[in-house]
CSV table of C-alpha atoms in Angstrom, one decimal:
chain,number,residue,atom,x,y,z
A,1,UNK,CA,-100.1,212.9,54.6
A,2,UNK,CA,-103.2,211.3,55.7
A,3,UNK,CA,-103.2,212.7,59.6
A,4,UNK,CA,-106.4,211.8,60.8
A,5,UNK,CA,-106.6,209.0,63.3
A,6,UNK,CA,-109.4,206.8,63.5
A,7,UNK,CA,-110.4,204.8,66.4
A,8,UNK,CA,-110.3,200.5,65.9
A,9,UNK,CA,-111.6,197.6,67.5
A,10,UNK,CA,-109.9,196.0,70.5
A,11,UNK,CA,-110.0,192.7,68.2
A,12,UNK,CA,-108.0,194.0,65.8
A,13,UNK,CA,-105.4,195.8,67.3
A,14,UNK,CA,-104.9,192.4,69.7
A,15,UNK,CA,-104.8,190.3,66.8
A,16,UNK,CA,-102.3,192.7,64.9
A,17,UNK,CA,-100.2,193.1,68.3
A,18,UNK,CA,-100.0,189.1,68.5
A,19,UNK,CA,-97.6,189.5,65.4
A,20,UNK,CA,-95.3,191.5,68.0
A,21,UNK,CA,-92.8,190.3,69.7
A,22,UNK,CA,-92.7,192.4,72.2
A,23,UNK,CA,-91.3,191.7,75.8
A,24,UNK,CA,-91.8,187.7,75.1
A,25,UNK,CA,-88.2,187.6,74.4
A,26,UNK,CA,-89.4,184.0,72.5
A,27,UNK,CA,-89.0,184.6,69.3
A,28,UNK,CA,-85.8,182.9,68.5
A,29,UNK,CA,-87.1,179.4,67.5
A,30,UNK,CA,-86.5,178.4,71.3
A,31,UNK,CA,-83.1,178.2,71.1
A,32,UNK,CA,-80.4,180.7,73.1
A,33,UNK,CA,-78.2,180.8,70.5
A,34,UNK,CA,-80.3,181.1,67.7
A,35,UNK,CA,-81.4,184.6,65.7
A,36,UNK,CA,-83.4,187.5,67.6
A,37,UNK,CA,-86.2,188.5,65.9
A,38,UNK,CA,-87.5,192.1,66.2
A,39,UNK,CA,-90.7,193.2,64.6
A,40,UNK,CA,-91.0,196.6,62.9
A,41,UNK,CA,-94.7,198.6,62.2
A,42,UNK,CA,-94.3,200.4,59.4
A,43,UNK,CA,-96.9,202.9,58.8
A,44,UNK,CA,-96.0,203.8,55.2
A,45,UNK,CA,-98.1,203.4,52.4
A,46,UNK,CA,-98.6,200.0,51.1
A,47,UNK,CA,-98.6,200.3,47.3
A,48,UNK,CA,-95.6,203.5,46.8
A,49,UNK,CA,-93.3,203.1,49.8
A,50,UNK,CA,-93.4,199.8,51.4
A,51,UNK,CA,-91.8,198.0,48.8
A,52,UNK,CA,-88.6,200.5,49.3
A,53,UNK,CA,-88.2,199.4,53.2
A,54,UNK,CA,-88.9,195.7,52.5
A,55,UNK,CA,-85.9,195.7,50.6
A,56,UNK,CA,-84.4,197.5,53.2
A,57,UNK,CA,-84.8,194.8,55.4
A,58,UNK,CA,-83.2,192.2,53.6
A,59,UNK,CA,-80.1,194.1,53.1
A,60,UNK,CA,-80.1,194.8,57.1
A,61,UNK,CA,-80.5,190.8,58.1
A,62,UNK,CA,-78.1,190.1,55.3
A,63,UNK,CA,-75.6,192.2,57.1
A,64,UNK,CA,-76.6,191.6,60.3
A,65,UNK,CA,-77.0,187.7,60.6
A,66,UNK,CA,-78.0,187.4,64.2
A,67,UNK,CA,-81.0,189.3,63.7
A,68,UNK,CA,-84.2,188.7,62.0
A,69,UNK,CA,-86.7,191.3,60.6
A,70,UNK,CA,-90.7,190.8,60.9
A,71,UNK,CA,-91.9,193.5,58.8
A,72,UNK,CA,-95.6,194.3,59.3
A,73,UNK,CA,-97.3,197.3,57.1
A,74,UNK,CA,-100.2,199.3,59.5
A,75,UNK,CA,-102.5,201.4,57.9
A,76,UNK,CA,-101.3,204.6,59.0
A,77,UNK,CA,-104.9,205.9,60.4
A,78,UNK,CA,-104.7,203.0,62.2
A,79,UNK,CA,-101.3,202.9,63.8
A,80,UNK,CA,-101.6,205.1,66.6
A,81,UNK,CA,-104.6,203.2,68.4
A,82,UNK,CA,-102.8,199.9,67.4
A,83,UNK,CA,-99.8,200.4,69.0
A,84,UNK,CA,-101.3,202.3,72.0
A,85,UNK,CA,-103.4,199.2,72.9
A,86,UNK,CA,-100.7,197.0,71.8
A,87,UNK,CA,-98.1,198.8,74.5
A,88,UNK,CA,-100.2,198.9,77.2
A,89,UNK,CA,-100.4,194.9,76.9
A,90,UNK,CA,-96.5,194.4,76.6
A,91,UNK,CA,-97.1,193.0,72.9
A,92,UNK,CA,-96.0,196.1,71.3
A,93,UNK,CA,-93.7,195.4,68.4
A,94,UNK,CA,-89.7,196.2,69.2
A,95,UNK,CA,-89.9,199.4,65.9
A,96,UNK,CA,-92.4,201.7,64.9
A,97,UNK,CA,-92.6,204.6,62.3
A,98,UNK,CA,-93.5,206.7,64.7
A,99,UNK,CA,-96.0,209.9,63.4
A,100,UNK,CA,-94.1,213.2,65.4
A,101,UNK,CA,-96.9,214.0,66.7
A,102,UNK,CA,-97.1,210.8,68.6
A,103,UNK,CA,-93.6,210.0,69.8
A,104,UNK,CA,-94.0,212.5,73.1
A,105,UNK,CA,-97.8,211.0,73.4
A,106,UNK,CA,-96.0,207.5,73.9
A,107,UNK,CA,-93.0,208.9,75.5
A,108,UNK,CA,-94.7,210.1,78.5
A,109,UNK,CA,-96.4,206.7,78.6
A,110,UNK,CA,-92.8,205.2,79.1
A,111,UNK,CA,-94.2,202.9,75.6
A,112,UNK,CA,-90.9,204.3,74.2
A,113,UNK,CA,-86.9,203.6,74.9
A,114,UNK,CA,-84.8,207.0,75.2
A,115,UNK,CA,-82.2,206.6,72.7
A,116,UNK,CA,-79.7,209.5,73.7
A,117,UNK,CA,-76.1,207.6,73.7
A,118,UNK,CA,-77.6,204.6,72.1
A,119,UNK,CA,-76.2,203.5,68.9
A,120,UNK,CA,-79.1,204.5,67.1
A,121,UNK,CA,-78.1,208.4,68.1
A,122,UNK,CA,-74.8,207.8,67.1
A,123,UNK,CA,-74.7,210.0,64.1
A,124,UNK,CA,-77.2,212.8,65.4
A,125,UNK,CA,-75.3,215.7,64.4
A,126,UNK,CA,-75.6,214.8,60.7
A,127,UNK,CA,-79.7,215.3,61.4
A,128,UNK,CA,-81.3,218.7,61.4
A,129,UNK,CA,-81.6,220.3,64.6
A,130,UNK,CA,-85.3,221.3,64.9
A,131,UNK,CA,-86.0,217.4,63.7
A,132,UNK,CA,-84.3,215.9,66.8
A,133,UNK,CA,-86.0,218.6,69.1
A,134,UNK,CA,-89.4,217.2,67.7
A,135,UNK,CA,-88.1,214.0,68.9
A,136,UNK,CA,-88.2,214.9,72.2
A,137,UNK,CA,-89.8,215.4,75.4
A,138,UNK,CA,-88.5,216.6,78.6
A,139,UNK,CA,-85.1,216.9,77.6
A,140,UNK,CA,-84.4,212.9,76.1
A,141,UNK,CA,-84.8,211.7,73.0
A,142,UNK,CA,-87.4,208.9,71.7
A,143,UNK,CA,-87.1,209.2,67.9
A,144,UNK,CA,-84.3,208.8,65.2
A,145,UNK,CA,-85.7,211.1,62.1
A,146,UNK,CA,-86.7,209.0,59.5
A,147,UNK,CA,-88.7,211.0,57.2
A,148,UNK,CA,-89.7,214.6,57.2
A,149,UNK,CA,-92.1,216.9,55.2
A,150,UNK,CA,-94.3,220.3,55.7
A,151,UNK,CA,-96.4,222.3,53.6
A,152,UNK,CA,-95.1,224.5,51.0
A,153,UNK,CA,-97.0,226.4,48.0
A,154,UNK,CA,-96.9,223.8,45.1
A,155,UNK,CA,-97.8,225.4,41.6
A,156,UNK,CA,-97.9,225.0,38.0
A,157,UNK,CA,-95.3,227.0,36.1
A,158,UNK,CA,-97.4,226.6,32.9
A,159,UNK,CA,-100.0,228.3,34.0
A,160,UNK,CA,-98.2,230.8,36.2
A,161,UNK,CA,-96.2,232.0,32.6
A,162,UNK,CA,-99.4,231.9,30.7
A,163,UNK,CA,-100.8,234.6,33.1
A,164,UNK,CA,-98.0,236.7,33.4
A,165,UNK,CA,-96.5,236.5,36.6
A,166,UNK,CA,-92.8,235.3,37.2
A,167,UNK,CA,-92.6,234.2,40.7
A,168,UNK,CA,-94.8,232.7,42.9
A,169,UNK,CA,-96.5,235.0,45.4
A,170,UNK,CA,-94.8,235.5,48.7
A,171,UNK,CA,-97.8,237.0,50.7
A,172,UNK,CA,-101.3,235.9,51.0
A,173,UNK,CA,-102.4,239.2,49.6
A,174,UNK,CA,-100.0,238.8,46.3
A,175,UNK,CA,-101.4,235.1,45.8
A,176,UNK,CA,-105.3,236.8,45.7
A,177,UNK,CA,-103.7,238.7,42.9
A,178,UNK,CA,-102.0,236.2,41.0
A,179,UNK,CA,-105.1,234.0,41.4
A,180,UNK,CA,-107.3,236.3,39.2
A,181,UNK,CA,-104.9,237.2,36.9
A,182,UNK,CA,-104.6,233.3,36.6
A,183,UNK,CA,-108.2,233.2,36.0
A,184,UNK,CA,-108.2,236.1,33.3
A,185,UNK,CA,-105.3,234.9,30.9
A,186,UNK,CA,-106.0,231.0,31.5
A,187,UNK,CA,-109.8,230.8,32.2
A,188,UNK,CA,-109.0,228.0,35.1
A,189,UNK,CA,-108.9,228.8,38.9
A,190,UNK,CA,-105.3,230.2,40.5
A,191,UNK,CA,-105.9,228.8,44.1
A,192,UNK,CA,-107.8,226.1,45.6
A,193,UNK,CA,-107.7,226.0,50.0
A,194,UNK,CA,-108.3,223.1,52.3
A,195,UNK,CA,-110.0,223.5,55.6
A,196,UNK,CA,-108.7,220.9,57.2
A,197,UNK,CA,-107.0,222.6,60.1
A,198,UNK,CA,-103.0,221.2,59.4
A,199,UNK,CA,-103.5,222.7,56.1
A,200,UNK,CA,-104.5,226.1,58.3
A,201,UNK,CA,-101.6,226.2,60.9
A,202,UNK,CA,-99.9,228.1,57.4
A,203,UNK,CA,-102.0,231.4,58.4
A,204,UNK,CA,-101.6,231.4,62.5
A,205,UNK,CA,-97.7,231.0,61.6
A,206,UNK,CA,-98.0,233.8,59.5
A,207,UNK,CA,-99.4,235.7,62.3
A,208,UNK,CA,-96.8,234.7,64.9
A,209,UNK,CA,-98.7,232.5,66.5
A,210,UNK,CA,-99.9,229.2,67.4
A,211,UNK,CA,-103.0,226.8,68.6
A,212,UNK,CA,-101.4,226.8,71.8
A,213,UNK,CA,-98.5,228.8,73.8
A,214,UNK,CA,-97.1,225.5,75.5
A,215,UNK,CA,-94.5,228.3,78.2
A,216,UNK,CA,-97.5,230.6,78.7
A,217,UNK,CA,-99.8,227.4,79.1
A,218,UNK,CA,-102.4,229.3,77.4
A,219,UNK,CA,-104.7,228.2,74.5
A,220,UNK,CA,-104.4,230.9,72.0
A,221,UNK,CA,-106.0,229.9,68.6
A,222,UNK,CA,-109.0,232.3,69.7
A,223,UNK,CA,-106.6,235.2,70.0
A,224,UNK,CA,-106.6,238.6,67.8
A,225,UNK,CA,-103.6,236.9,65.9
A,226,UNK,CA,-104.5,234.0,65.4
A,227,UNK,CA,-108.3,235.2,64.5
A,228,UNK,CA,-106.7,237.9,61.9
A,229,UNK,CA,-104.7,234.5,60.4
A,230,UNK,CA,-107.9,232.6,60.4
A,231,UNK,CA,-109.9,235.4,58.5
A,232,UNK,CA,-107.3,235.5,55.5
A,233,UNK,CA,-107.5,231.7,55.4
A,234,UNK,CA,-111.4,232.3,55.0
A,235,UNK,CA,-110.7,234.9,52.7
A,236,UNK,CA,-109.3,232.7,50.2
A,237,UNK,CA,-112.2,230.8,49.1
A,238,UNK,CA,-114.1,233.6,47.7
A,239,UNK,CA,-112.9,236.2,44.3
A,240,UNK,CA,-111.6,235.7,41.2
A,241,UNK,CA,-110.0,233.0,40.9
A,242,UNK,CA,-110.2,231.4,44.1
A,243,UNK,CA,-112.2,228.4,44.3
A,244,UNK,CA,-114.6,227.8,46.6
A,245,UNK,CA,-114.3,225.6,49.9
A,246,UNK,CA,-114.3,221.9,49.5
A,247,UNK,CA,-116.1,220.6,52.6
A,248,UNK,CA,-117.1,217.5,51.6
A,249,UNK,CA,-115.6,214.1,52.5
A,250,UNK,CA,-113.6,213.9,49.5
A,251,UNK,CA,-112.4,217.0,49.7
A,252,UNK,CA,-108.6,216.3,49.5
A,253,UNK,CA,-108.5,214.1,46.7
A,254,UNK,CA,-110.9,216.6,44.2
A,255,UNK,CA,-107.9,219.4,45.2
A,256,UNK,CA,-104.8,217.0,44.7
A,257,UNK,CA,-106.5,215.6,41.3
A,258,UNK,CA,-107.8,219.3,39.7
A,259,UNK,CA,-104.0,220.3,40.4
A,260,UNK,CA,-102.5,217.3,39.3
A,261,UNK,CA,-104.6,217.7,35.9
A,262,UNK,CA,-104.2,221.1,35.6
A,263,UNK,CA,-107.7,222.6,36.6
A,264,UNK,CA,-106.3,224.7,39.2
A,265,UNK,CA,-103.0,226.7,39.3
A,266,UNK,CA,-101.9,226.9,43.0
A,267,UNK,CA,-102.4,224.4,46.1
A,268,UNK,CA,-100.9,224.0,49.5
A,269,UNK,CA,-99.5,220.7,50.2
A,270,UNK,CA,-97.1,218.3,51.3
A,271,UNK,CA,-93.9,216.2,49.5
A,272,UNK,CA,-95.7,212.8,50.3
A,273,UNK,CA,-97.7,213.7,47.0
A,274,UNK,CA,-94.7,214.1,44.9
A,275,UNK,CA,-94.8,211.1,43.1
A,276,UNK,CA,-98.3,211.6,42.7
A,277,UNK,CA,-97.9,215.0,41.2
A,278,UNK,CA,-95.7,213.1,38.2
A,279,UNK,CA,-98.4,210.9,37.5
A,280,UNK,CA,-100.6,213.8,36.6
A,281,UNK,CA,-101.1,214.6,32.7
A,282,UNK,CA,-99.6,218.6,34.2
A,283,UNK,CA,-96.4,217.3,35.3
A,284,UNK,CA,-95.0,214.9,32.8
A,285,UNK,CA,-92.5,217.5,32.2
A,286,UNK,CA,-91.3,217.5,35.9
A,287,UNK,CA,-89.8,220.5,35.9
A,288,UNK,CA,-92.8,222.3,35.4
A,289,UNK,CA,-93.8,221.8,39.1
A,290,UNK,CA,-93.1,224.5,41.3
A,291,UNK,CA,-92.4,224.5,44.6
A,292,UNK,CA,-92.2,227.7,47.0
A,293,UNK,CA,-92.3,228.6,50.5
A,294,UNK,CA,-96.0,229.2,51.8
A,295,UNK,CA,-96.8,232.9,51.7
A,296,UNK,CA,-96.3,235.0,54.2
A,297,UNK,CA,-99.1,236.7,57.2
A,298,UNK,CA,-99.1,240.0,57.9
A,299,UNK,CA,-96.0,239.3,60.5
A,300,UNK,CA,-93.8,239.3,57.1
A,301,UNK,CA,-92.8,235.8,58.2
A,302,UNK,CA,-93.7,232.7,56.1
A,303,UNK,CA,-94.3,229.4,58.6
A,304,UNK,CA,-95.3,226.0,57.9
A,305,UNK,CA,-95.8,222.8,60.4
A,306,UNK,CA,-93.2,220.1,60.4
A,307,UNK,CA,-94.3,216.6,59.8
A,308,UNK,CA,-92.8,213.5,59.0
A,309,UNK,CA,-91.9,210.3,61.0
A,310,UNK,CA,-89.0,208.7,64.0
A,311,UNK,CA,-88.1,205.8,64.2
A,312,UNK,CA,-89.0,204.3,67.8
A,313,UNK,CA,-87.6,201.8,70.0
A,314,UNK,CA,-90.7,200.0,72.5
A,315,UNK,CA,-89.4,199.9,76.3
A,316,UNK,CA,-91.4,196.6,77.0
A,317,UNK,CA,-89.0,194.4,75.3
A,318,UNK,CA,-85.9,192.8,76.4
A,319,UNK,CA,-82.7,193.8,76.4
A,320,UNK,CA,-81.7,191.1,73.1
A,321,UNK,CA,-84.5,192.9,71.5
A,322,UNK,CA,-83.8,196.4,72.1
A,323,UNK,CA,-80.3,196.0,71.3
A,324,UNK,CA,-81.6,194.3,68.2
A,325,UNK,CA,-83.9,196.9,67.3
A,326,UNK,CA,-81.5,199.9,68.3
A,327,UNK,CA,-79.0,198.9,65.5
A,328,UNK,CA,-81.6,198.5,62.8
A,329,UNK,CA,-82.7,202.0,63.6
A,330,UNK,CA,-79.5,203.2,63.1
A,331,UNK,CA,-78.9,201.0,59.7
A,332,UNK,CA,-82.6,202.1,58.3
A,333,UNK,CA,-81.5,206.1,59.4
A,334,UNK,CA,-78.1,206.2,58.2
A,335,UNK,CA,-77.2,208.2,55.2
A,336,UNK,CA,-77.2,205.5,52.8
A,337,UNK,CA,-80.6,203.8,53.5
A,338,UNK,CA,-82.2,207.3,53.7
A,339,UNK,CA,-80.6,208.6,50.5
A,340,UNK,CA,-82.0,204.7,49.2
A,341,UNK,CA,-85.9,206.2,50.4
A,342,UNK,CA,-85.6,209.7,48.5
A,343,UNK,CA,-84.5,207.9,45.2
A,344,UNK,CA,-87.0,204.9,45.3
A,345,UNK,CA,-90.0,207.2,47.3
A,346,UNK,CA,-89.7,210.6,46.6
A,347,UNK,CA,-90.0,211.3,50.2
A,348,UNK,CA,-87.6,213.9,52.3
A,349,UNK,CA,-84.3,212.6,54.2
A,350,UNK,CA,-83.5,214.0,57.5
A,351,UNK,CA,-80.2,214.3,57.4
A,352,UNK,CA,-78.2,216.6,55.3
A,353,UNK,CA,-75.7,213.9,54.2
A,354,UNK,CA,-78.5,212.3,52.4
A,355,UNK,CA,-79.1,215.0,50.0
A,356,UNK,CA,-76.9,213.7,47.2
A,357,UNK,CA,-76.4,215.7,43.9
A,358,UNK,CA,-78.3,212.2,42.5
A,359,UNK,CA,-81.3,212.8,45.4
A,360,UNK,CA,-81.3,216.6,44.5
A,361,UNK,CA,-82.0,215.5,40.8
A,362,UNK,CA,-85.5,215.2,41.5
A,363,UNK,CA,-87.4,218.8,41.3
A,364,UNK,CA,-89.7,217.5,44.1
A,365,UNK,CA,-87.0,217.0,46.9
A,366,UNK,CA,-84.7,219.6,45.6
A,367,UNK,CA,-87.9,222.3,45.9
A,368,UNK,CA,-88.9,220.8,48.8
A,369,UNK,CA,-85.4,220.9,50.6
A,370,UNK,CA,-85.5,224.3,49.5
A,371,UNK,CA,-88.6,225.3,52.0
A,372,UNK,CA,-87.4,223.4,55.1
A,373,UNK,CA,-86.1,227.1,56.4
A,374,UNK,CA,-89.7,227.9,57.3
A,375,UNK,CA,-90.8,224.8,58.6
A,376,UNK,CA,-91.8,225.2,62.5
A,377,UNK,CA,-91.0,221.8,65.1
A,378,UNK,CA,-94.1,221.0,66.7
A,379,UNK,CA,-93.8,221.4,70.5
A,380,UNK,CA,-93.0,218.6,73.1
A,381,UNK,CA,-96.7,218.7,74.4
A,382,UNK,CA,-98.5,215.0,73.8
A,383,UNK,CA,-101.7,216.4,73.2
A,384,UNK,CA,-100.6,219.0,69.9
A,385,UNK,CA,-101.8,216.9,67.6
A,386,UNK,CA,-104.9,216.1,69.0
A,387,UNK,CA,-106.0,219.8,68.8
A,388,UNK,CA,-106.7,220.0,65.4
A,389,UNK,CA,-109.4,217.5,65.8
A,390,UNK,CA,-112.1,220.4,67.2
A,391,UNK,CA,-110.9,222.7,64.7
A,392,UNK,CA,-111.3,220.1,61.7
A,393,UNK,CA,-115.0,219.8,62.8
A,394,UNK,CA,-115.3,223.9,63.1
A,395,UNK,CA,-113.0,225.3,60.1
A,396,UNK,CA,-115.3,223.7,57.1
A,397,UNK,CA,-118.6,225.2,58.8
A,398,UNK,CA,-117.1,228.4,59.2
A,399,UNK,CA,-115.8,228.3,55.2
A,400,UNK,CA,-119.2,226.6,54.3
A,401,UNK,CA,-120.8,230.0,56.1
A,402,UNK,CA,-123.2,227.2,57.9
A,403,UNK,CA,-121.5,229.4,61.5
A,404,UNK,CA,-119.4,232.5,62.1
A,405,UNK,CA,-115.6,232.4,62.7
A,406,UNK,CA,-116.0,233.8,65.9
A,407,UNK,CA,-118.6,231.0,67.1
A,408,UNK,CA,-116.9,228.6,64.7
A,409,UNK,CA,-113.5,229.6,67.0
A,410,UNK,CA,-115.3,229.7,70.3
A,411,UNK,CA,-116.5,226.3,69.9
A,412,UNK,CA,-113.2,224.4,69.3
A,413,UNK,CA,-111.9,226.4,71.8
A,414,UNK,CA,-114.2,225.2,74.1
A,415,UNK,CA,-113.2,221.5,72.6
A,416,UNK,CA,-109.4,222.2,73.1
A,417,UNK,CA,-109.9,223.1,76.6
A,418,UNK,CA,-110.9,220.0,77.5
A,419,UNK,CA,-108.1,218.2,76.0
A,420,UNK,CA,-105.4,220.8,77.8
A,421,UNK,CA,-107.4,221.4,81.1
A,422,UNK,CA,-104.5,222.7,82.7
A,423,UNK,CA,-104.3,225.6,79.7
A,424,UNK,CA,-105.5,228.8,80.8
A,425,UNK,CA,-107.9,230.8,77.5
């Protein structure tokens, strides 16, 4: 998951958004009785996933002749300011792979269509519950679930046998341990953190808590919890066995390839690297990944965030189009086309009549499916995702000791407060 969102030139998003449709209602080759074309964003990545919903595609106009398919790949950390700009022009496209944390961001723009009764909602008992309440905000629904992931603790059984230790860790304080017994019997480190601050929210769920208490309206990642959560995060870059923080630029791809390689036992991270864990020289054996829910806090209760991607209808279109686009949303979300996704991209269906015995055959989904339990919905507040942003500039100074984690907290609580005025600290 590459979350961070970086800003783009008004050029390029209006010369991207000219591809749209949008509310031109044109795009039939002029004549009324000829096909409707819709255009879909998709956000995936180019090289390992788009090649899976292109197919898609055809399949869709070939059983749906009165409708034509521009597909359009947007670089992910591009999409949100893309489309944003795009909307507020009316030359949004008709589809987008929504990021969850966007869909109530747009929704209370009114970019979005609500889909509760549409045809694309038809089957949205078969989905799991806390995806659909992520797809939400103030009690409608502007996302079909498309794709879903959170964090979980990935690690290499290999290395977990070699030292001794037959489970993976279920607290923080048992993974400290199996991280220098790790280093003892194998000689390579047993855990490697990130500080990026998603990779984080693992330690305030631990600690029953949150960045923010959206009923309370209260900002609470400076609070005695969440601080207590945020010290054991710190506390894991420095023993035995417990590599060092990574605060360089690169940081994320020097974690994912020393695990990958097997340099380091244990990491935290997410089931969009799963085809990437196969291609290291640890995992040619697949079934020596392992996959387990992310330790517990001292709550005794393991929680990770919820990620993933909706499919979204735009509300500046016409009706043809968001008719058009409403029934592919429900053909690219149906069971079949998701359980199409999981085989070809390794990535997690939404809905639990997608998880074939042939999906399940993969170690990766199967473990992954496995920790969906103690994933935690984001709330329906537009501005959630935008708070790790303070905290992604604070976290690595505080873990590079360039700043305390009180002043490291104080000062993205200042930052947050700006972004929620109406939260109280």
């Amino acid at each position: 998951m590459r979350r961070g969102i970086v800003a783009t030139a008004l050029v390029a998003s209006l010369a991207l958004a000219a591809t749209a449709c949008g509310g031109s209602g044109s795009d039939n080759g002029g004549k009324a009785d000829g096909p409707v074309t819709i255009t879909w964003w998709d956000t995936s990545n180019a090289t390992n996933e788009a090649p899976t919903y292109q197919a898609l595609v055809k399949q869709f106009e070939a059983a749906n002749k009165g409708i034509k398919v521009k597909y359009v790949n947007v670089q992910f950390d591009q999409a949100q300011n893309k489309f944003d700009t795009a909307a507020g022009s009316k030359g949004a496209p008709d589809v987008l792979r929504s990021e969850v944390g966007w869909t109530p961001a747009f929704a209370k723009k009114g970019y979005f269509v609500p889909l509760d009764g549409t045809e694309a909602l038809a089957d949205q008992d078969k989905f799991q519950p806390s995806l659909i309440k992520q797809a939400q905000y103030e009690g409608k629904t502007y996302g079909v679930p498309f794709v879903t992931d959170t964090l979980a603790l990935v690690y290499n059984k290999a290395l977990f046998e070699k030292a001794g230790i037959a489970e993976a860790p279920k607290t923080w304080d048992e993974l400290k341990s199996a991280a220098a017994k790790i280093k003892d019997k194998t000689g390579v480190d047993g855990y490697w953190g990130s500080t990026q601050a998603y990779y984080a929210q693992n330690f305030l769920f631990g600690e029953g808590t949150d960045t923010v208490d959206v009923d309370a309206k209260k900002i609470t990642m400076n609070s005695a919890a969440a601080k207590k959560g945020y010290g054991t995060w710190l506390g894991l870059f420095d023993g035995k066995g417990l590599h060092k923080a990574d605060t360089t630029a690169d940081a994320y791809a020097h974690i994912q390839d020393a695990f990958i390689e097997g340099k380091v036992a244990a990491i935290i991270q997410g089931p969009w690297e799963i085809t990437n864990f196969y291609k290291g020289s640890a995992f040619t054996d697949k079934s020596n990944l392992g996959i387990a829910t992310v330790p517990a806090g001292s709550a005794g209760k393991a929680g990770a965030p919820t990620g993933g991607h909706n499919l979204s209808v735009y509300a500046g279109s016409d009706k043809a189009h968001q008719d058009a686009a409403l029934k592919f949303v429900k053909f690219m979300t149906s069971a079949k086309s998701q359980e199409t996704i999981a085989l070809k991209n390794s990535t997690l269906p939404t809905r639990d009549d997608a998880y074939t015995a042939e999906v399940k055959t993969d170690p990766g989904i199967a473990g992954y499916q496995g920790v969906l339990a103690a994933a935690q919905p984001r709330p329906a507040l537009p501005e959630y995702g935008s708070l790790w942003g303070p905290l992604d500039t604070e976290l690595p100074k505080i873990a590079a000791g360039k700043e305390s984690l009180d002043k490291g907290l104080d000062n993205a609580e200042l930052a947050i407060s700006k972004l929620v005025p109406d939260f109280s600290k």
